Coordinates of C-alpha atoms and ligand atoms in Angstrom, one line a residue:
X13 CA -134.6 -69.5 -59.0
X14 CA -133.4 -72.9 -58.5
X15 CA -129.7 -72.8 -57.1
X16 CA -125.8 -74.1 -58.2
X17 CA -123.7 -75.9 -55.6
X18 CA -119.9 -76.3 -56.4
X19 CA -118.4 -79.2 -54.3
X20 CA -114.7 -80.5 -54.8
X21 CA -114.7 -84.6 -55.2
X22 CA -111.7 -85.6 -53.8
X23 CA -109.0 -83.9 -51.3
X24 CA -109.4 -80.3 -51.9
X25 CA -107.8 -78.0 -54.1
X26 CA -109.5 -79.3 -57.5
X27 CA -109.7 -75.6 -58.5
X28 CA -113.3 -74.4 -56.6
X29 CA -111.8 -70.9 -56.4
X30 CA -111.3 -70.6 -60.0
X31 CA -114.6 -72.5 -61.3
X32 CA -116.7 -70.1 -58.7
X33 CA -115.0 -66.8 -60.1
X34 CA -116.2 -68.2 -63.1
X35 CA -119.8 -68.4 -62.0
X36 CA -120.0 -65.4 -60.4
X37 CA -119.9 -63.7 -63.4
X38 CA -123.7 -64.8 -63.4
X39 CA -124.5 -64.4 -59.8
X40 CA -126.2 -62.2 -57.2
X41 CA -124.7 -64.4 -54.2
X42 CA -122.4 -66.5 -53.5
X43 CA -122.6 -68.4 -50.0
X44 CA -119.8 -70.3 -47.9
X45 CA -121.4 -72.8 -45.8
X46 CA -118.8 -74.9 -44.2
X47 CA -115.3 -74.6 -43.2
X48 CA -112.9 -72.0 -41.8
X49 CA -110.0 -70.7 -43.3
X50 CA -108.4 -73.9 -43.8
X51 CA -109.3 -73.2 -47.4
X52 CA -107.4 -71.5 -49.7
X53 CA -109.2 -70.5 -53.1
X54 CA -107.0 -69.1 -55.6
X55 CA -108.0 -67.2 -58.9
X56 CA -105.5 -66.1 -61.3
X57 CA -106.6 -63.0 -63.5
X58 CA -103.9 -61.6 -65.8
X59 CA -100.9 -61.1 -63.2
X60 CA -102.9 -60.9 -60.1
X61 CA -103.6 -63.9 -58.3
X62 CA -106.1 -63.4 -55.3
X63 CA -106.7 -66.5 -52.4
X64 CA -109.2 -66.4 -50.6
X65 CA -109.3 -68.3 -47.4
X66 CA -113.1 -67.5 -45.9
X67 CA -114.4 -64.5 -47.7
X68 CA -116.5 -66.2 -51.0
X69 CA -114.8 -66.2 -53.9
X70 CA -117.5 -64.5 -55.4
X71 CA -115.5 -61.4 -54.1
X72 CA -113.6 -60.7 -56.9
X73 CA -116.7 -59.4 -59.3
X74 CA -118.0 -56.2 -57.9
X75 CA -122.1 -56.1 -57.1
X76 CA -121.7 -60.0 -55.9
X77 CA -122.9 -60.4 -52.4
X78 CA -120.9 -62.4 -50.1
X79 CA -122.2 -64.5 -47.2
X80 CA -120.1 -66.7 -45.2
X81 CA -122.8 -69.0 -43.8
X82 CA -124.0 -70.2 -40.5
X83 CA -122.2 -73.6 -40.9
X84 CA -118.8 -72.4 -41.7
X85 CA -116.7 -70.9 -39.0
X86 CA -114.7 -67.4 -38.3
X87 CA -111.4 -66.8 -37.2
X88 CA -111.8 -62.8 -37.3
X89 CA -108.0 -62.3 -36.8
X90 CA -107.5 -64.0 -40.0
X91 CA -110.4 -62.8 -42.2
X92 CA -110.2 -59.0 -41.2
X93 CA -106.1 -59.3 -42.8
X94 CA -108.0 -61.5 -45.5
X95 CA -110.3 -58.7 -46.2
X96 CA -108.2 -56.0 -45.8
X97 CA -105.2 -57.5 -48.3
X98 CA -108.1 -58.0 -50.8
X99 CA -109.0 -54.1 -50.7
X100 CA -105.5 -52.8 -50.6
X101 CA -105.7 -55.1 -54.3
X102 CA -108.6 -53.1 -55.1
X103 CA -111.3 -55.4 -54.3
X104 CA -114.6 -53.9 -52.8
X105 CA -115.3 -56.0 -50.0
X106 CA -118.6 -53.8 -49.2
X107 CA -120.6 -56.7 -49.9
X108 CA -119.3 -59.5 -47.9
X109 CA -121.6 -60.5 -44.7
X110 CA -121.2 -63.0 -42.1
X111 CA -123.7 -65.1 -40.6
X112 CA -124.4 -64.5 -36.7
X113 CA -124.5 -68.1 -36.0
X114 CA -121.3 -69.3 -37.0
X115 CA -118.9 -70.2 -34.9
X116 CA -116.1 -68.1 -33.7
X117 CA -112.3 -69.7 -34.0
X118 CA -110.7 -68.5 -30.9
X119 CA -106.6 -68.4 -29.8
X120 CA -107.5 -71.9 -28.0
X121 CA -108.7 -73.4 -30.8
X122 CA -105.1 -73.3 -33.1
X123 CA -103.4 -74.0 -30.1
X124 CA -105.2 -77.0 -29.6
X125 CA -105.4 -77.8 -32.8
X126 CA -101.1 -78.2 -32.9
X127 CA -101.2 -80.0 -29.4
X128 CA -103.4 -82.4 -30.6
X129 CA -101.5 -83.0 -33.4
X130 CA -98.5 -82.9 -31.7
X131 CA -99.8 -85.5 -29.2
X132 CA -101.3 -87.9 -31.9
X133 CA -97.0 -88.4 -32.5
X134 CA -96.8 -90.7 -36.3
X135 CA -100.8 -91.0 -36.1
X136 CA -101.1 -86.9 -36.8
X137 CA -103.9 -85.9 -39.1
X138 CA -101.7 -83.0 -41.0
X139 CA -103.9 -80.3 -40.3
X140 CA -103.8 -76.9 -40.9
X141 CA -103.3 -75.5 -37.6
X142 CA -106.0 -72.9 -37.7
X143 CA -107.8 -74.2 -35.1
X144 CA -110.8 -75.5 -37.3
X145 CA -111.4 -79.0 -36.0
X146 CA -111.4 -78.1 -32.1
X147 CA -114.0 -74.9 -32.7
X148 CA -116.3 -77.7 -34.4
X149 CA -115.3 -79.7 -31.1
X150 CA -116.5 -76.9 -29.0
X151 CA -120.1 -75.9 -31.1
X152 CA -120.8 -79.8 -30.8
X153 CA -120.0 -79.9 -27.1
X154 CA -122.4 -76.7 -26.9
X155 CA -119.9 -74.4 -25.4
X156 CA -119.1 -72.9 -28.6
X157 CA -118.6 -68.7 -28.9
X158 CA -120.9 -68.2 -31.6
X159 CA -120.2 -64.3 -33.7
X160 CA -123.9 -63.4 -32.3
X161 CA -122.5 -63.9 -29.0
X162 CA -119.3 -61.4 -29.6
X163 CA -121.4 -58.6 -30.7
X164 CA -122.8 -58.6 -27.0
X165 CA -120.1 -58.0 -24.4
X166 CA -121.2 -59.3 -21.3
X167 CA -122.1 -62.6 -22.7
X168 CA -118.7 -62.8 -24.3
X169 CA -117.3 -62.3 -21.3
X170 CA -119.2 -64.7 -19.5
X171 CA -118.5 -67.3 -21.9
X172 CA -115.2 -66.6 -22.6
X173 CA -114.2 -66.8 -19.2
X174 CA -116.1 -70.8 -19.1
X175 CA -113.9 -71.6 -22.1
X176 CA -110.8 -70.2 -21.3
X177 CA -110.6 -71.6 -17.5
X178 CA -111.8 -74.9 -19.2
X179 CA -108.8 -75.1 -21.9
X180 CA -106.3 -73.9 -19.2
X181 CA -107.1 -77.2 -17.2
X182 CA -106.5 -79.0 -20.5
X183 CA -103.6 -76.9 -21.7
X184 CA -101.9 -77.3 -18.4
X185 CA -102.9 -80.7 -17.1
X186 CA -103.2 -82.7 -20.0
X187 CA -100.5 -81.2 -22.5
X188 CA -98.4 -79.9 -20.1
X189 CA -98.4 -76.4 -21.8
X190 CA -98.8 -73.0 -20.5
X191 CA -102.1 -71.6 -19.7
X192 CA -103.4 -68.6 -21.7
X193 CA -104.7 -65.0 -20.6
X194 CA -108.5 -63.9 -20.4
X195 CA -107.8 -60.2 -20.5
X196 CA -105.7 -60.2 -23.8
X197 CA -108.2 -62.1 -25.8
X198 CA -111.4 -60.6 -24.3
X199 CA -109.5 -57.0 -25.8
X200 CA -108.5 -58.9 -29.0
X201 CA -111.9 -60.0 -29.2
X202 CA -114.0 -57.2 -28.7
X203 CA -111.7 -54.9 -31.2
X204 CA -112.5 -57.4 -34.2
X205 CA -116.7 -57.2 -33.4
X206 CA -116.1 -53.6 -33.4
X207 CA -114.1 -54.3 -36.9
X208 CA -116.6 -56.8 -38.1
X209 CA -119.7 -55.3 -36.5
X210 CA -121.7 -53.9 -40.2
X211 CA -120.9 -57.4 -41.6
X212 CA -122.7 -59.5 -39.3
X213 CA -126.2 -60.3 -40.6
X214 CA -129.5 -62.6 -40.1
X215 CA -128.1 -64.7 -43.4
X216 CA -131.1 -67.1 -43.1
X217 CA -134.0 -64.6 -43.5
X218 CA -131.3 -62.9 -46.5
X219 CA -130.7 -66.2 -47.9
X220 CA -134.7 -67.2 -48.0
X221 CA -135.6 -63.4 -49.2
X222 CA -132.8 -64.1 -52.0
X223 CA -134.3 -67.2 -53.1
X224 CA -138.0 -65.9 -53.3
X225 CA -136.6 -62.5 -55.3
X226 CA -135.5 -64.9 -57.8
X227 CA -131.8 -64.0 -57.2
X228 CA -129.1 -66.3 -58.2
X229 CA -127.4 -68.2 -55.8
X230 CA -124.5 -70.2 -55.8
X231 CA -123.4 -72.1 -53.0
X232 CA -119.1 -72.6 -53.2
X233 CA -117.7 -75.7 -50.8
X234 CA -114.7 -75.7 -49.3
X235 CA -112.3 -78.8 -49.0
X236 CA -113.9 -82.1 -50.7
X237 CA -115.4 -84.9 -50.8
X238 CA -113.0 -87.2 -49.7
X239 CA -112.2 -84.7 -46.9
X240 CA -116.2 -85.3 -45.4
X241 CA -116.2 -85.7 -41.7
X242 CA -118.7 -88.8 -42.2
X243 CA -118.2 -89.6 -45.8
X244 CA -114.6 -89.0 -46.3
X245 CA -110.9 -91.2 -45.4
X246 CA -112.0 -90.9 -42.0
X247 CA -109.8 -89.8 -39.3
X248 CA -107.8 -88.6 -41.9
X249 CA -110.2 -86.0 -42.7
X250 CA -111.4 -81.6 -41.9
X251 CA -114.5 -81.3 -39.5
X252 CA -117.4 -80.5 -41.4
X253 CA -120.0 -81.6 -43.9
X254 CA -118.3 -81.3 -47.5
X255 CA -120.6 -82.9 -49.5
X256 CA -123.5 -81.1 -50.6
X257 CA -126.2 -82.5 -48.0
X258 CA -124.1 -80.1 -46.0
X259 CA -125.4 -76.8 -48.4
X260 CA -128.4 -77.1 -46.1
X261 CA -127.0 -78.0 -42.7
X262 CA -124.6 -75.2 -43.3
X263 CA -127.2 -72.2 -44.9
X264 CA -130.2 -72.7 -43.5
X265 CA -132.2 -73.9 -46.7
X266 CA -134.3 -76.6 -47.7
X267 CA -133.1 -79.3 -50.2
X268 CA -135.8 -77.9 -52.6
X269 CA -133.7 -74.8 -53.2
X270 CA -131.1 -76.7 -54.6
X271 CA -130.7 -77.7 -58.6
X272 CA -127.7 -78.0 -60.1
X273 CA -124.7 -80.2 -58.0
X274 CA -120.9 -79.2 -60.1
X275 CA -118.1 -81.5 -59.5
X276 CA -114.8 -80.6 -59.5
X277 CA -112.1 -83.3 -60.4
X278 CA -108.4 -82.3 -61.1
X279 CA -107.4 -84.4 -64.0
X280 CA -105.5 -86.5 -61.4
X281 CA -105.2 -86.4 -57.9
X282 CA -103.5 -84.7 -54.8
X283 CA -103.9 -85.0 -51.5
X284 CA -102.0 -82.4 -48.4
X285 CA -101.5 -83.7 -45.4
X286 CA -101.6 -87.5 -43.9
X287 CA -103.9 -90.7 -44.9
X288 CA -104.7 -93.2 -47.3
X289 CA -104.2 -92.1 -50.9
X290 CA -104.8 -95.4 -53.0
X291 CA -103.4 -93.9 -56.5
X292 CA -100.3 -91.8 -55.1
X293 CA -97.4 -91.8 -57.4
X294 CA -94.5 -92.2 -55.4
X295 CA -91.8 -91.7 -58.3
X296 CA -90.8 -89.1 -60.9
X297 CA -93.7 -88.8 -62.1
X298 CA -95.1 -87.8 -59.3
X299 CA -92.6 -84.8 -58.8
X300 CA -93.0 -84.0 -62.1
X301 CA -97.1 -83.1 -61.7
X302 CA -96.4 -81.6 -58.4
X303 CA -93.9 -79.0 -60.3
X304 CA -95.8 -78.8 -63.6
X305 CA -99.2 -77.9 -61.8
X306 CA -97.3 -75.8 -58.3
X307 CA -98.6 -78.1 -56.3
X308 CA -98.1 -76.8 -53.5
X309 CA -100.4 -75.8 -50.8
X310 CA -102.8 -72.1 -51.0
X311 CA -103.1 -72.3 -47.2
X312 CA -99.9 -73.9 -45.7
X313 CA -97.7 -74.0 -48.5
X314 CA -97.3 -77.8 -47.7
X315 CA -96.3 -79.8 -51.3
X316 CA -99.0 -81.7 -52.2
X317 CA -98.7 -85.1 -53.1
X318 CA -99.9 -86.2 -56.4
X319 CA -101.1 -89.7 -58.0
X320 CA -103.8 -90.7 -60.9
X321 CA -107.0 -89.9 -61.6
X322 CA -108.5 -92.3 -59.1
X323 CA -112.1 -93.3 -61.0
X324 CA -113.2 -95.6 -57.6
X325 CA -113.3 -92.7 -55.7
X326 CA -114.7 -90.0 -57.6
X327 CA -117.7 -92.3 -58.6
X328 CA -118.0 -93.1 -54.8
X329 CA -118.0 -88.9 -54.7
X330 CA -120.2 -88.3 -57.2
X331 CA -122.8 -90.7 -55.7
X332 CA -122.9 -88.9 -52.5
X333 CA -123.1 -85.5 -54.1
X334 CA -125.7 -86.3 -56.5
X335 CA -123.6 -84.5 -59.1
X336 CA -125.3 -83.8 -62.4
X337 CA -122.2 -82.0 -64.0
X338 CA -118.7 -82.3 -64.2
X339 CA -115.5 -79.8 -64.3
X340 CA -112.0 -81.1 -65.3
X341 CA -109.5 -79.0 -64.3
X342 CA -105.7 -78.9 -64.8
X343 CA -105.6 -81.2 -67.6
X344 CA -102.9 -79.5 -69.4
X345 CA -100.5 -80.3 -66.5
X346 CA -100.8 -83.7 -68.0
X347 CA -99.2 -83.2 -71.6
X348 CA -96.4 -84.7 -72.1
X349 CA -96.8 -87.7 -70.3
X350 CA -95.7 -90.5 -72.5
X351 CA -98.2 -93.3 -70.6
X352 CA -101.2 -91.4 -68.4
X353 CA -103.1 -94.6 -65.7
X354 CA -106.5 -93.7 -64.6
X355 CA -107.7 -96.2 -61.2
X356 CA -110.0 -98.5 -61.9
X357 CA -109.9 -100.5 -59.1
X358 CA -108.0 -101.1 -56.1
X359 CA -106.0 -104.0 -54.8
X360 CA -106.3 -104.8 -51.3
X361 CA -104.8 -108.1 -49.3
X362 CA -104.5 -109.6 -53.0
X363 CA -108.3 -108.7 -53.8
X364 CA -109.8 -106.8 -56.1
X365 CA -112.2 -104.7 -55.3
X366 CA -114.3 -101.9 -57.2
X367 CA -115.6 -99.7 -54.8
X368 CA -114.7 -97.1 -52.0
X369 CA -114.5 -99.2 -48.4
X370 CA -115.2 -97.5 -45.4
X371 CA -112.1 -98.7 -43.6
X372 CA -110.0 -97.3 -46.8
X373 CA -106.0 -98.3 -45.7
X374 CA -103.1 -97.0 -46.2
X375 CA -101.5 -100.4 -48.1
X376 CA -104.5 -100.1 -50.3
X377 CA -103.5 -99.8 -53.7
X378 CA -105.1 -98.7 -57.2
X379 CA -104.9 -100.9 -60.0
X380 CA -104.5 -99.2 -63.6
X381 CA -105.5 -99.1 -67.0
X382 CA -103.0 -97.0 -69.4
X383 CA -104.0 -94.6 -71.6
X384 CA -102.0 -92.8 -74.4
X385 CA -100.6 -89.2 -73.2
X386 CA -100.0 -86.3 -75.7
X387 CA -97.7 -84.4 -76.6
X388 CA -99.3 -80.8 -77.5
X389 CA -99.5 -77.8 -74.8
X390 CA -103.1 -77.8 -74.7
X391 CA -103.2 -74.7 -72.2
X392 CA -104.5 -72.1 -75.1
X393 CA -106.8 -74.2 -76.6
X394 CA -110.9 -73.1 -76.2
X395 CA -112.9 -75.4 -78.4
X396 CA -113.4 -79.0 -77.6
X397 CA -112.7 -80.2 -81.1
X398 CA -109.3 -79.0 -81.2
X399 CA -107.9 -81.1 -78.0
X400 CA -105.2 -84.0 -79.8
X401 CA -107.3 -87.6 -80.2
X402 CA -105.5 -89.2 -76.8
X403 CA -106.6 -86.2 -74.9
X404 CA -110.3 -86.4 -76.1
X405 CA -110.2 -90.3 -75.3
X406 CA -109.4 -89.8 -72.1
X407 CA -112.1 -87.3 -71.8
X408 CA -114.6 -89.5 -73.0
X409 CA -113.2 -93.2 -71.0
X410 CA -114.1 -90.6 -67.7
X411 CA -117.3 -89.3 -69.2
X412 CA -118.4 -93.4 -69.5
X413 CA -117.2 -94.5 -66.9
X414 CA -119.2 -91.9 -64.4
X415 CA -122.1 -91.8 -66.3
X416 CA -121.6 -87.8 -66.5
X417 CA -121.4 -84.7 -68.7
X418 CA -119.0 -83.1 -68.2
X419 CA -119.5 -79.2 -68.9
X420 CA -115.9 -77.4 -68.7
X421 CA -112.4 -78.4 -68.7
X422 CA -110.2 -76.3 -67.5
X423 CA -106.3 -75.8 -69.1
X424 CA -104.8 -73.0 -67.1
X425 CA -105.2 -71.0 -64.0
X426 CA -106.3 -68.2 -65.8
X427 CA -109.9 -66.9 -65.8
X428 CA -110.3 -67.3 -69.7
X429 CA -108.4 -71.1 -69.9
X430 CA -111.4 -73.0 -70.6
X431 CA -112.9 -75.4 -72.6
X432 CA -116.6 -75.0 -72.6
X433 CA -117.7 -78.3 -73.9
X434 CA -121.5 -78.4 -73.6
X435 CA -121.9 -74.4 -74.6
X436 CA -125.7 -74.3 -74.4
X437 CA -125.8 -76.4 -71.4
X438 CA -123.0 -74.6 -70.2
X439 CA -125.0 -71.0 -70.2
X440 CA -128.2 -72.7 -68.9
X441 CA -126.7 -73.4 -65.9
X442 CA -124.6 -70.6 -65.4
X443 CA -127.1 -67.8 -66.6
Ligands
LIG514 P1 -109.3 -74.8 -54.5 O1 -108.9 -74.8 -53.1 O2 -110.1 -75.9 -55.0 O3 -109.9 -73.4 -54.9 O4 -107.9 -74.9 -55.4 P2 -106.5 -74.2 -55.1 O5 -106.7 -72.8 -55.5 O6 -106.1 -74.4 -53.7 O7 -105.6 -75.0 -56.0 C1 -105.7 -75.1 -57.4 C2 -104.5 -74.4 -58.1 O8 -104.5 -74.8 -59.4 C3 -104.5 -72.9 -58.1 O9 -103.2 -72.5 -58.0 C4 -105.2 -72.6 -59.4 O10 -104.8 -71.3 -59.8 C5 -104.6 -73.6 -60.3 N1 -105.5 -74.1 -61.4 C6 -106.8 -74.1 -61.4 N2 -107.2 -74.6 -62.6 C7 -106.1 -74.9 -63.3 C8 -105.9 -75.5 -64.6 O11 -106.8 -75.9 -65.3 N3 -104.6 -75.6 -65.0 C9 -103.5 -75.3 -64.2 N4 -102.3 -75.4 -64.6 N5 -103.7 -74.7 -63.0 C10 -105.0 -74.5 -62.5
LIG515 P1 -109.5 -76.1 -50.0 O1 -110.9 -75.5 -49.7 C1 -106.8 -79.4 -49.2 C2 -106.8 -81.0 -45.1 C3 -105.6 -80.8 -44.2 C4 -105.7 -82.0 -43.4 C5 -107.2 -82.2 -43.1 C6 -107.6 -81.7 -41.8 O2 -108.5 -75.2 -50.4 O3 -109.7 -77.3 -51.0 P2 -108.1 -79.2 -41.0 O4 -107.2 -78.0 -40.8 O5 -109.3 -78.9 -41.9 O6 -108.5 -79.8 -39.7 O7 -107.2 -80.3 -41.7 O8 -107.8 -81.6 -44.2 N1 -107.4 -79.8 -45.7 C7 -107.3 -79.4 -47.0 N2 -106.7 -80.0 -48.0 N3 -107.5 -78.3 -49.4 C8 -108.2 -77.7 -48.4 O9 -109.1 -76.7 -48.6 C9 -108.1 -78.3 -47.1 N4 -108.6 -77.9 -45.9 C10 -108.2 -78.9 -45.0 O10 -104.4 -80.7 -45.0 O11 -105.2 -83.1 -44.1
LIG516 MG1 -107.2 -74.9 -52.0

């Protein structure tokens, strides 16, 4: 059974959690395969809102297998207080597995993770402090602690003991910092395998087996496009592969597995943390979206900032991914707006140019087209037909100018705000 990916196409936060609840519905797994919990997924259903940082957001509907993949990586401190807040909500977390070779987040890792920050001074990258970049660091450098290695104590200890006398030399030497105790975090350690243990699994050979039982499988990024460690505003970026070559890398499968690429754009943009941002609104307006759709981060709580749907770079993201389908979420967050400007190109050194540079600046700047807002709430409307005119056109300049279907819009954080507007290609996909 062929397989759905669901990527987010520009900085994160586009609304995967709710789109892969969504899909779920319809799915025997759902797989994590890059990242840490430097996401946060949020999905809204009735007055319960549930965020999921590493645990799948496939969570949520019982009898939904869980795997967080080989390529994403584990901080167990955080996700055994992720898993236990989503049970004392009620949520079985029975079926959510890790894979042995991902990467371990260890106490090192955030703290390196704020002294390089701190020592990058104005040039600071905005992260999220939990560590995510330096464990990629250390599985690059081949000294990473991978989970298989924490289930087995003596090669924990061994390789614990490597890493921490190496980062003491660094924390000390370099960033002039206090060094850090084995004991405390070999006992820390060894308590979460002995929490984790029964969810640590061979997720290749259960992926594979999955995929030849004809179960359906839906992969669910984390971060976006944009945020790519080779393909995104580069340094201003998270570690791993975002795009969907990096469903592979990060689970083990072949490209063969893989059918259906979802895109998730908001209806405009946001962005947390430092870097270029070509269509930021830096006015009113901008405030106004931030408050209208809580723009505020899942994870840090940061406010986000906001501009217009920027049409250079989601093409540029939507080439990369290979994406067949679109979602638009948050377009109600729009109404009201008397004048909505989409980016059609950008201005840079007083040239025009129409596609995404790799050497994307900070003084580059979109240039607009206007489009007619609306006035209506749109946020309880289900059928296509019924959106106001201005909201359909600007639907449909989007739609052209990509080249794309797009499947759903999405009009509220609720599970049931949506606009299905290809129905039966809608429930080919997702059934
Ligand atoms: P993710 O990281 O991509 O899963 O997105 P986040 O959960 O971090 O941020 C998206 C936010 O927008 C969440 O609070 C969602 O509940 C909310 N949201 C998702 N879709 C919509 C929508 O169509 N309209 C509105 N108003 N909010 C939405
Ligand atoms: P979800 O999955 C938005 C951003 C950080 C920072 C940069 C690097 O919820 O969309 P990192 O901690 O990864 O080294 O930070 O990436 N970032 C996100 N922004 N949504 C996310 O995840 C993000 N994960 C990381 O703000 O700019
Ligand atoms: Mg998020």
């Amino acid at each position: 059974m062929p397989s759905n990916v669901i990527v987010g196409l520009q900085w994160g936060d586009e609304g995967k959690g709710k789109i892969t609840d969504l899909f779920s519905k319809n799915s025997d797994y759902v797989i994590r395969y890059q990242g840490g919990n430097n996401s946060g997924h949020s999905i809204h259903i009735k007055n319960r809102c549930f965020i999921l940082h590493l645990v799948p957001s496939g969570v949520v509907y019982s009898g939904v297998k869980c795997i967080v993949g080989p390529g994403a990586v584990i901080d167990p401190k955080s996700l055994i207080q992720e898993i236990q807040n989503l049970e004392s909500m009620g949520i079985d977390t029975s079926q959510v597995f890790l894979a042995k070779r991902a990467h371990i987040t260890m106490p090192y890792h955030r703290l390196l993770d704020q002294y390089q920050e701190e020592a990058l001074g104005k040039q600071l990258i905005g992260t999220t402090h939990q560590g995510i970049g330096p464990t990629y660091e250390d599985k690059i450098s081949r000294i990473g602690i991978r989970a298989l290695d924490l289930l087995n104590s003596k090669v924990f200890y061994k390789k614990l003991k490597y890493n921490i006398n190496l980062k003491n030399q660094i924390f000390t030497k370099i960033f002039q910092k206090k060094p850090i105790s084995f004991h405390k975090i070999y006992e820390e350690y060894i308590e979460y395998a002995r929490i984790l243990y029964n969810r640590f699994i061979d997720a290749i050979y259960e992926i594979h087996n999955a995929f030849h039982n004809k179960k359906k499988i839906l992969f669910e990024g984390a971060q976006a496009m944009l945020l790519d460690i080779n393909y995104g505003t580069y340094p201003y970026v998270t570690t791993s592969s975002t795009s969907t070559g990096g469903v592979c890398i990060g689970s083990g499968i072949p490209p063969n597995f893989l059918k259906n690429f979802i895109g998730i754009t908001k209806a405009y943009c946001t962005r947390v943390g430092f870097g270029p941002f070509p269509s930021e609104i830096e006015n009113k307006i901008g405030e106004l979206i931030r408050e209208k759709g809580n723009e505020y981060g899942s994870t840090t709580k940061r406010p986000r900032r906001c501009g217009w749907l920027d049409l250079i770079a989601l093409k540029y993201s939507c080439m990369i991914n290979g994406i067949n389908y679109l979602i638009i979420t948050k377009l109600d967050v729009l109404s009201d707006l008397e004048i909505i400007k989409i980016c059609i190109k950008y201005k840079y050194n007083k040239k025009i140019i129409q596609y995404f540079p790799a050497n994307l600046k900070q003084n580059i700047k979109g240039f607009y087209i206007d489009m007619p807002g609306w006035k209506q709430d749109i946020s309880h409307i289900h059928e296509y037909e019924k959106l106001p005119e201005n909201c359909k056109k600007y639907i449909n300049f989007i739609e052209k100018y990509l080249n794309l279907e797009i499947l759903l819009i999405s009009v509220g954080s609720e599970r049931n705000q949506n606009i299905i507007k290809n129905k039966s290609l809608f429930f080919k996909i997702v059934t």
